[in-house]
Amino acid sequence: MSTTVILRFRGWVLGLASEHTTPGRLLLACTVGGMIGATPFFGFHLPLTLLAARLFGLNRAVVYGASNLSIPPVAPFLATACVVVGARLAGMDVRFDSATAHAPWSLGRDLFLSWLAGAPVVGGALGFLLGLVVGGGAWIRRRRQDPQWALEQEVMRRFSGERRSIRTYVRCKLLLDPVYRGLIDTVPKRGNVVDLGTGLGLAALLLGLDSIERVVLGIDHDKDKLDVAVRGSTGLRVTFVLGDVATYEIPPCDVVLLIDVLHVLPPEGRGVLLGRIRDALAPGGVLVVRDMDTRRRGASWTGAIERLAVGVGWNRGHAPEFFAADDMVASLASLDFDTRVVANAGPLHPGNVLVIARRREGAPQ
Ligand SMILES: C[S@@+](CC[C@H](N)C(=O)[O-])C[C@H]1O[C@@H](n2cnc3c(N)ncnc32)[C@H](O)[C@@H]1O
């Protein structure tokens, strides 16, 4: 059963929403409510909102709440904005300064029609803005109830002494990239984990914080990033070592991570690296590759961002060359891995997947 809750921000009531209403549906509900509330159908807003909520499967309380943006002190300004915008959209000549030149009934008709034409645009825009606040509030509320939120806050606290660009990057990355949830759900709670191309060590630190029984080793050739990661790892069973993944001798382990790394390694060396990872993994051990699947939607956008990150020097590596997940699965199968591919795309990085490869138990050492 869905319960309706009141969304608050610093004591202000932002809106009503069902626990099961997603932030996206809240945004839509507010936009529709705003459109209806801006129309000149006073007295009918309630039935209209109930009808629209039913038609589009939206939360009735939210649609009706948003329609109340035309409350008395706001209504005259809202109506004027709708008339001005609507007259422009409909190509009508509604001039308030020459009201006496109009016949009263035709002026009334023009006002009504232009108001009606402007209501979806003006009301929809205001409802959308309201929806951003209400939907954003619901999203943050939900995130705070999530156990991963506390881990992310702890990682951010550990980076609080770093320069602003690093802090902003870490905040956005933790907020928007689903890879960390994917890793926490996938990587066993105990065992030795090797994170190749660890960068700032975000995955390594989260995994180490999530379970004290994980011993994590992060490798990267970027000393600047690694120094930041080292400073963040105080008191954890997480170690960072400067090294080139192409030559670093991977210690025996239970899990290897290659998160957004394979595409910045020279293609000719990838097969050899995967073979070395297989040899380092215990039977039943897991390799997790996160990268962009060239056959998925949005891949070209993600590819452009990754190229930019290397181009401006944020990521140091070979010029990005991406691959299809199916080809990766075939390579891993020939190395005695059982593999599955799951979507792992964020809003800024569509087309990303997790390739989760388990080394077969009976595979030769
Ligand atoms: C896109 S970043 C990913 C960082 C991290 N895995 C994450 O997801 O936050 C790629 C990282 O791979 C590292 N890298 C690229 N080529 C490398 C190499 N040959 N040896 C070690 N690290 C490398 C870069 O320095 C960079 O930190």
CSV table of C-alpha atoms and ligand atoms in Angstrom, one decimal:
chain,number,residue,atom,x,y,z
A,1,MET,CA,0.0,0.0,0.0
A,2,SER,CA,1.3,3.5,-0.8
A,3,THR,CA,1.4,6.0,2.0
A,4,THR,CA,1.4,9.8,1.4
A,5,VAL,CA,4.1,11.7,3.0
A,6,ILE,CA,4.8,15.4,3.5
A,7,LEU,CA,8.1,16.6,1.9
A,8,ARG,CA,9.8,19.3,4.0
A,9,PHE,CA,12.9,21.4,3.6
A,10,ARG,CA,14.0,23.3,6.7
A,11,GLY,CA,10.5,23.3,8.1
A,12,TRP,CA,8.9,24.4,4.8
A,13,VAL,CA,6.3,22.0,3.4
A,14,LEU,CA,7.4,21.4,-0.2
A,15,GLY,CA,4.7,19.0,-1.2
A,16,LEU,CA,2.9,15.7,-0.8
A,17,ALA,CA,4.1,12.5,-2.3
A,18,SER,CA,3.7,8.8,-2.1
A,19,GLU,CA,6.6,6.8,-0.8
A,20,HIS,CA,6.4,4.9,-4.1
A,21,THR,CA,6.4,8.0,-6.3
A,22,THR,CA,9.7,8.3,-8.1
A,23,PRO,CA,11.4,11.8,-8.4
A,24,GLY,CA,10.7,11.7,-12.2
A,25,ARG,CA,7.0,11.1,-11.6
A,26,LEU,CA,6.9,13.9,-9.0
A,27,LEU,CA,8.4,16.2,-11.6
A,28,LEU,CA,5.8,15.2,-14.2
A,29,ALA,CA,2.9,15.5,-11.6
A,30,CYS,CA,4.0,19.0,-10.6
A,31,THR,CA,4.3,20.1,-14.3
A,32,VAL,CA,0.8,18.8,-15.1
A,33,GLY,CA,-0.6,20.3,-11.9
A,34,GLY,CA,1.0,23.7,-12.8
A,35,MET,CA,-0.5,23.6,-16.3
A,36,ILE,CA,-4.0,22.9,-14.9
A,37,GLY,CA,-3.7,25.5,-12.1
A,38,ALA,CA,-2.8,28.2,-14.5
A,39,THR,CA,-6.0,27.8,-16.6
A,40,PRO,CA,-8.9,30.1,-16.2
A,41,PHE,CA,-11.2,27.2,-15.1
A,42,PHE,CA,-11.5,28.3,-11.5
A,43,GLY,CA,-13.7,26.0,-9.5
A,44,PHE,CA,-12.8,23.1,-11.8
A,45,HIS,CA,-9.2,22.7,-10.9
A,46,LEU,CA,-9.8,19.9,-8.5
A,47,PRO,CA,-11.8,17.6,-10.9
A,48,LEU,CA,-9.4,18.4,-13.7
A,49,THR,CA,-6.4,17.5,-11.6
A,50,LEU,CA,-8.1,14.2,-10.5
A,51,LEU,CA,-8.9,13.4,-14.1
A,52,ALA,CA,-5.3,14.2,-15.3
A,53,ALA,CA,-3.8,12.2,-12.4
A,54,ARG,CA,-5.9,9.2,-13.4
A,55,LEU,CA,-5.2,9.5,-17.1
A,56,PHE,CA,-1.4,9.7,-16.6
A,57,GLY,CA,-1.2,7.5,-13.5
A,58,LEU,CA,0.2,10.3,-11.3
A,59,ASN,CA,-0.1,11.0,-7.6
A,60,ARG,CA,-3.4,12.9,-7.1
A,61,ALA,CA,-2.2,14.9,-4.1
A,62,VAL,CA,0.9,16.2,-5.9
A,63,VAL,CA,-1.0,17.2,-9.1
A,64,TYR,CA,-3.6,19.0,-7.0
A,65,GLY,CA,-1.0,20.6,-4.8
A,66,ALA,CA,0.9,21.9,-7.7
A,67,SER,CA,-2.3,23.3,-9.3
A,68,ASN,CA,-2.6,25.6,-6.3
A,69,LEU,CA,0.2,27.8,-7.7
A,70,SER,CA,-2.7,30.1,-8.7
A,71,ILE,CA,-3.5,31.0,-5.1
A,72,PRO,CA,-5.1,34.5,-4.7
A,73,PRO,CA,-2.0,36.8,-4.3
A,74,VAL,CA,-0.3,35.1,-7.2
A,75,ALA,CA,-3.3,34.7,-9.5
A,76,PRO,CA,-3.4,38.2,-11.1
A,77,PHE,CA,0.3,38.0,-12.0
A,78,LEU,CA,0.0,34.4,-13.3
A,79,ALA,CA,-3.1,35.3,-15.3
A,80,THR,CA,-1.3,38.4,-16.8
A,81,ALA,CA,1.7,36.2,-17.7
A,82,CYS,CA,-0.5,33.6,-19.3
A,83,VAL,CA,-2.4,36.2,-21.4
A,84,VAL,CA,0.8,37.9,-22.6
A,85,VAL,CA,2.5,34.7,-23.5
A,86,GLY,CA,-0.7,33.1,-24.9
A,87,ALA,CA,-1.5,36.2,-27.1
A,88,ARG,CA,2.0,36.1,-28.5
A,89,LEU,CA,1.7,32.3,-29.2
A,90,ALA,CA,-1.7,32.6,-30.8
A,91,GLY,CA,-0.8,35.8,-32.7
A,92,MET,CA,-3.6,37.7,-31.0
A,93,ASP,CA,-3.7,41.5,-30.5
A,94,VAL,CA,-4.6,41.9,-26.8
A,95,ARG,CA,-3.7,45.4,-25.6
A,96,PHE,CA,-4.6,46.5,-22.2
A,97,ASP,CA,-3.9,50.2,-22.9
A,98,SER,CA,-6.7,50.3,-25.5
A,99,ALA,CA,-9.3,48.3,-23.6
A,100,THR,CA,-11.9,51.0,-24.3
A,101,ALA,CA,-11.3,50.5,-28.0
A,102,HIS,CA,-12.6,46.9,-27.8
A,103,ALA,CA,-16.1,45.8,-27.5
A,104,PRO,CA,-16.2,44.4,-23.9
A,105,TRP,CA,-17.3,41.0,-25.0
A,106,SER,CA,-14.7,40.6,-27.6
A,107,LEU,CA,-12.0,41.8,-25.1
A,108,GLY,CA,-13.3,39.2,-22.7
A,109,ARG,CA,-13.1,36.5,-25.4
A,110,ASP,CA,-9.6,37.5,-26.4
A,111,LEU,CA,-8.4,37.5,-22.8
A,112,PHE,CA,-9.9,34.1,-22.1
A,113,LEU,CA,-8.5,32.5,-25.3
A,114,SER,CA,-5.0,34.0,-24.8
A,115,TRP,CA,-5.0,33.1,-21.1
A,116,LEU,CA,-5.9,29.5,-22.2
A,117,ALA,CA,-3.1,29.4,-24.8
A,118,GLY,CA,-0.5,30.7,-22.3
A,119,ALA,CA,-1.5,28.5,-19.3
A,120,PRO,CA,0.2,25.3,-20.4
A,121,VAL,CA,3.5,27.2,-21.1
A,122,VAL,CA,3.6,29.5,-18.1
A,123,GLY,CA,1.9,27.1,-15.6
A,124,GLY,CA,3.9,24.1,-17.0
A,125,ALA,CA,7.2,26.0,-16.6
A,126,LEU,CA,6.3,27.0,-13.0
A,127,GLY,CA,5.1,23.5,-12.2
A,128,PHE,CA,8.3,22.1,-13.6
A,129,LEU,CA,10.4,24.3,-11.4
A,130,LEU,CA,8.3,23.3,-8.4
A,131,GLY,CA,8.8,19.7,-9.5
A,132,LEU,CA,12.6,20.1,-9.5
A,133,VAL,CA,12.4,21.2,-5.9
A,134,VAL,CA,9.9,18.6,-4.7
A,135,GLY,CA,11.4,15.8,-6.8
A,136,GLY,CA,15.0,16.8,-5.8
A,137,GLY,CA,13.8,16.8,-2.1
A,138,ALA,CA,12.3,13.4,-2.5
A,139,TRP,CA,15.5,12.1,-4.2
A,140,ILE,CA,17.8,13.4,-1.4
A,141,ARG,CA,15.4,12.0,1.2
A,142,ARG,CA,15.5,8.6,-0.4
A,143,ARG,CA,19.3,8.7,-0.8
A,144,ARG,CA,19.7,9.6,2.9
A,145,GLN,CA,17.8,6.5,3.9
A,146,ASP,CA,20.1,4.4,1.8
A,147,PRO,CA,23.0,2.7,3.8
A,148,GLN,CA,25.4,3.6,1.0
A,149,TRP,CA,24.7,7.3,1.7
A,150,ALA,CA,26.7,7.0,5.0
A,151,LEU,CA,29.6,5.4,3.2
A,152,GLU,CA,29.7,8.2,0.6
A,153,GLN,CA,29.6,10.8,3.3
A,154,GLU,CA,32.5,9.2,5.0
A,155,VAL,CA,34.5,9.2,1.7
A,156,MET,CA,33.7,12.9,1.2
A,157,ARG,CA,34.7,13.6,4.8
A,158,ARG,CA,38.1,11.9,4.1
A,159,PHE,CA,38.5,14.2,1.0
A,160,SER,CA,37.4,17.4,2.9
A,161,GLY,CA,41.0,18.7,3.1
A,162,GLU,CA,41.6,18.4,-0.7
A,163,ARG,CA,41.3,21.2,-3.2
A,164,ARG,CA,37.8,22.3,-4.3
A,165,SER,CA,38.1,20.7,-7.8
A,166,ILE,CA,38.8,17.3,-6.3
A,167,ARG,CA,36.0,17.7,-3.7
A,168,THR,CA,33.5,18.7,-6.4
A,169,TYR,CA,34.6,15.8,-8.7
A,170,VAL,CA,34.3,13.3,-5.9
A,171,ARG,CA,30.8,14.6,-4.8
A,172,CYS,CA,29.4,14.5,-8.4
A,173,LYS,CA,31.0,11.1,-9.1
A,174,LEU,CA,29.5,9.5,-5.9
A,175,LEU,CA,26.2,11.1,-6.5
A,176,LEU,CA,25.7,10.3,-10.2
A,177,ASP,CA,27.7,7.2,-11.0
A,178,PRO,CA,25.9,3.9,-10.3
A,179,VAL,CA,29.2,1.9,-10.4
A,180,TYR,CA,29.8,2.1,-6.7
A,181,ARG,CA,26.5,0.5,-5.8
A,182,GLY,CA,27.1,-2.1,-8.5
A,183,LEU,CA,30.5,-2.9,-6.8
A,184,ILE,CA,29.2,-3.0,-3.3
A,185,ASP,CA,26.5,-5.4,-4.4
A,186,THR,CA,28.9,-7.6,-6.5
A,187,VAL,CA,32.2,-7.8,-4.6
A,188,PRO,CA,32.1,-10.4,-1.8
A,189,LYS,CA,32.3,-8.9,1.7
A,190,ARG,CA,35.6,-10.7,2.5
A,191,GLY,CA,38.8,-11.3,0.5
A,192,ASN,CA,41.6,-9.6,-1.3
A,193,VAL,CA,40.6,-7.0,-3.9
A,194,VAL,CA,42.9,-5.5,-6.5
A,195,ASP,CA,41.7,-2.2,-8.1
A,196,LEU,CA,43.7,-1.7,-11.3
A,197,GLY,CA,43.8,2.0,-12.4
A,198,THR,CA,42.3,3.1,-9.1
A,199,GLY,CA,42.6,6.9,-9.8
A,200,LEU,CA,41.5,8.7,-6.6
A,201,GLY,CA,40.7,5.3,-5.1
A,202,LEU,CA,37.0,5.9,-4.7
A,203,ALA,CA,35.9,2.3,-5.4
A,204,ALA,CA,38.8,1.0,-3.2
A,205,LEU,CA,37.9,3.3,-0.3
A,206,LEU,CA,34.1,2.5,-0.5
A,207,LEU,CA,34.7,-1.2,-0.6
A,208,GLY,CA,37.2,-1.0,2.3
A,209,LEU,CA,34.7,1.1,4.4
A,210,ASP,CA,31.8,-1.2,3.5
A,211,SER,CA,33.5,-4.2,5.0
A,212,ILE,CA,36.5,-4.5,7.3
A,213,GLU,CA,37.0,-8.0,5.9
A,214,ARG,CA,38.0,-6.8,2.5
A,215,VAL,CA,41.7,-6.0,2.0
A,216,VAL,CA,42.0,-3.7,-0.9
A,217,LEU,CA,45.0,-2.8,-3.1
A,218,GLY,CA,44.8,0.1,-5.6
A,219,ILE,CA,47.3,0.6,-8.4
A,220,ASP,CA,47.7,3.6,-10.6
A,221,HIS,CA,50.4,5.4,-12.5
A,222,ASP,CA,49.2,8.9,-11.7
A,223,LYS,CA,51.1,10.0,-8.6
A,224,ASP,CA,49.0,13.1,-8.0
A,225,LYS,CA,45.7,11.1,-7.8
A,226,LEU,CA,47.4,8.4,-5.8
A,227,ASP,CA,48.6,10.9,-3.2
A,228,VAL,CA,45.0,12.0,-2.7
A,229,ALA,CA,43.9,8.4,-2.4
A,230,VAL,CA,46.6,7.6,0.2
A,231,ARG,CA,45.6,10.6,2.3
A,232,GLY,CA,42.0,9.3,2.2
A,233,SER,CA,42.8,5.8,3.3
A,234,THR,CA,44.1,6.4,6.9
A,235,GLY,CA,43.0,3.6,9.3
A,236,LEU,CA,41.6,1.4,6.6
A,237,ARG,CA,42.8,-1.9,5.2
A,238,VAL,CA,43.2,-0.2,1.8
A,239,THR,CA,46.7,0.3,0.3
A,240,PHE,CA,47.7,2.3,-2.8
A,241,VAL,CA,50.8,1.6,-4.9
A,242,LEU,CA,52.2,3.6,-7.8
A,243,GLY,CA,52.6,1.3,-10.8
A,244,ASP,CA,51.8,0.6,-14.4
A,245,VAL,CA,49.0,-2.0,-14.7
A,246,ALA,CA,50.7,-3.3,-17.9
A,247,THR,CA,53.7,-4.5,-15.9
A,248,TYR,CA,52.7,-4.6,-12.3
A,249,GLU,CA,52.8,-8.1,-10.8
A,250,ILE,CA,49.2,-8.7,-9.7
A,251,PRO,CA,49.3,-10.5,-6.3
A,252,PRO,CA,47.1,-13.6,-5.7
A,253,CYS,CA,43.6,-12.3,-5.0
A,254,ASP,CA,39.8,-12.9,-5.0
A,255,VAL,CA,38.6,-9.9,-7.0
A,256,VAL,CA,40.1,-7.7,-9.6
A,257,LEU,CA,38.5,-4.4,-10.7
A,258,LEU,CA,39.0,-2.6,-14.0
A,259,ILE,CA,36.7,0.4,-13.6
A,260,ASP,CA,36.8,2.7,-16.6
A,261,VAL,CA,40.4,1.7,-17.3
A,262,LEU,CA,40.5,-0.9,-20.1
A,263,HIS,CA,39.6,1.7,-22.8
A,264,VAL,CA,42.7,3.8,-21.8
A,265,LEU,CA,45.1,0.9,-22.1
A,266,PRO,CA,46.6,0.1,-25.5
A,267,PRO,CA,44.4,-2.5,-27.2
A,268,GLU,CA,47.3,-4.8,-28.1
A,269,GLY,CA,48.1,-5.3,-24.4
A,270,ARG,CA,44.6,-6.0,-23.2
A,271,GLY,CA,44.5,-9.7,-23.9
A,272,VAL,CA,47.8,-10.3,-22.1
A,273,LEU,CA,46.6,-8.2,-19.1
A,274,LEU,CA,43.3,-10.3,-18.9
A,275,GLY,CA,45.4,-13.5,-18.9
A,276,ARG,CA,47.6,-12.2,-16.1
A,277,ILE,CA,44.5,-11.2,-14.1
A,278,ARG,CA,43.1,-14.8,-14.7
A,279,ASP,CA,46.3,-16.2,-13.3
A,280,ALA,CA,46.2,-14.0,-10.2
A,281,LEU,CA,42.6,-14.8,-9.4
A,282,ALA,CA,41.8,-17.7,-7.1
A,283,PRO,CA,39.4,-20.3,-8.8
A,284,GLY,CA,35.9,-18.8,-8.4
A,285,GLY,CA,37.5,-15.4,-8.1
A,286,VAL,CA,35.8,-12.5,-9.9
A,287,LEU,CA,37.0,-9.9,-12.4
A,288,VAL,CA,34.7,-6.8,-12.7
A,289,VAL,CA,35.2,-4.6,-15.7
A,290,ARG,CA,33.2,-1.4,-16.0
A,291,ASP,CA,33.4,0.2,-19.4
A,292,MET,CA,31.4,1.5,-22.3
A,293,ASP,CA,29.7,-0.9,-24.6
A,294,THR,CA,30.1,0.5,-28.1
A,295,ARG,CA,26.8,-1.2,-29.2
A,296,ARG,CA,24.6,0.6,-26.6
A,297,ARG,CA,22.7,3.8,-26.9
A,298,GLY,CA,24.5,6.9,-25.8
A,299,ALA,CA,27.9,5.3,-26.4
A,300,SER,CA,29.1,8.2,-28.6
A,301,TRP,CA,28.3,10.8,-25.9
A,302,THR,CA,30.1,8.8,-23.2
A,303,GLY,CA,33.0,8.2,-25.6
A,304,ALA,CA,33.3,12.0,-26.2
A,305,ILE,CA,33.4,12.7,-22.4
A,306,GLU,CA,36.1,10.0,-21.8
A,307,ARG,CA,38.2,11.4,-24.7
A,308,LEU,CA,37.9,14.9,-23.3
A,309,ALA,CA,39.0,13.7,-19.8
A,310,VAL,CA,42.1,12.2,-21.4
A,311,GLY,CA,42.6,15.2,-23.7
A,312,VAL,CA,42.6,17.7,-20.9
A,313,GLY,CA,45.0,15.5,-18.8
A,314,TRP,CA,42.5,14.7,-16.0
A,315,ASN,CA,42.9,11.0,-16.9
A,316,ARG,CA,46.4,10.0,-17.9
A,317,GLY,CA,46.4,7.1,-20.3
A,318,HIS,CA,46.4,5.9,-23.9
A,319,ALA,CA,44.0,7.6,-26.3
A,320,PRO,CA,40.6,6.0,-25.5
A,321,GLU,CA,39.6,3.0,-27.7
A,322,PHE,CA,36.4,1.4,-26.8
A,323,PHE,CA,35.0,-2.1,-27.4
A,324,ALA,CA,31.8,-4.1,-27.6
A,325,ALA,CA,30.8,-6.0,-24.5
A,326,ASP,CA,30.1,-9.1,-26.6
A,327,ASP,CA,33.7,-9.1,-27.8
A,328,MET,CA,34.9,-8.8,-24.2
A,329,VAL,CA,32.7,-11.7,-23.2
A,330,ALA,CA,34.1,-13.8,-26.0
A,331,SER,CA,37.7,-13.0,-24.9
A,332,LEU,CA,36.9,-13.8,-21.3
A,333,ALA,CA,35.2,-17.1,-22.2
A,334,SER,CA,38.5,-18.2,-24.0
A,335,LEU,CA,40.3,-17.5,-20.7
A,336,ASP,CA,38.0,-19.8,-18.6
A,337,PHE,CA,35.7,-17.1,-17.3
A,338,ASP,CA,31.9,-17.4,-16.9
A,339,THR,CA,30.6,-13.9,-17.7
A,340,ARG,CA,27.5,-11.9,-17.4
A,341,VAL,CA,26.9,-8.3,-18.6
A,342,VAL,CA,24.6,-5.9,-16.7
A,343,ALA,CA,23.8,-2.3,-17.6
A,344,ASN,CA,25.5,0.2,-15.3
A,345,ALA,CA,24.9,3.6,-17.0
A,346,GLY,CA,24.5,6.9,-15.2
A,347,PRO,CA,22.8,10.1,-16.5
A,348,LEU,CA,26.1,11.5,-17.7
A,349,HIS,CA,27.5,8.2,-18.9
A,350,PRO,CA,24.9,6.3,-20.9
A,351,GLY,CA,26.1,3.0,-22.5
A,352,ASN,CA,28.2,1.8,-19.6
A,353,VAL,CA,28.1,-1.8,-18.5
A,354,LEU,CA,29.5,-4.0,-15.8
A,355,VAL,CA,31.1,-7.2,-17.2
A,356,ILE,CA,31.2,-9.6,-14.2
A,357,ALA,CA,33.5,-12.6,-15.0
A,358,ARG,CA,33.9,-15.5,-12.6
A,359,ARG,CA,37.0,-17.7,-13.0
A,360,ARG,CA,35.8,-21.3,-13.5
A,361,GLU,CA,36.5,-23.4,-10.4
A,362,GLY,CA,38.1,-26.3,-12.4
A,363,ALA,CA,40.1,-24.0,-14.7
A,364,PRO,CA,43.9,-24.9,-14.9
A,365,GLN,CA,46.1,-22.7,-12.8
B,1,LIG,C1,38.9,6.9,-15.9
B,1,LIG,S1,40.0,6.8,-14.7
B,1,LIG,C2,39.2,5.6,-13.6
B,1,LIG,C3,39.6,5.7,-12.2
B,1,LIG,C4,38.9,4.8,-11.2
B,1,LIG,N1,39.0,3.4,-11.6
B,1,LIG,C5,37.5,5.2,-11.0
B,1,LIG,O1,36.6,4.5,-11.6
B,1,LIG,O2,37.2,6.2,-10.3
B,1,LIG,C6,41.3,5.8,-15.4
B,1,LIG,C7,42.5,5.6,-14.5
B,1,LIG,O3,43.4,4.7,-15.1
B,1,LIG,C8,44.7,5.1,-14.8
B,1,LIG,N2,45.6,4.5,-15.8
B,1,LIG,C9,45.5,4.6,-17.1
B,1,LIG,N3,46.5,3.8,-17.7
B,1,LIG,C10,47.2,3.3,-16.7
B,1,LIG,C11,48.3,2.4,-16.6
B,1,LIG,N4,48.9,2.0,-17.7
B,1,LIG,N5,48.8,2.0,-15.4
B,1,LIG,C12,48.1,2.5,-14.3
B,1,LIG,N6,47.1,3.3,-14.3
B,1,LIG,C13,46.6,3.7,-15.5
B,1,LIG,C14,44.6,6.6,-14.9
B,1,LIG,O4,45.7,7.2,-14.3
B,1,LIG,C15,43.3,6.9,-14.3
B,1,LIG,O5,43.4,7.2,-12.9
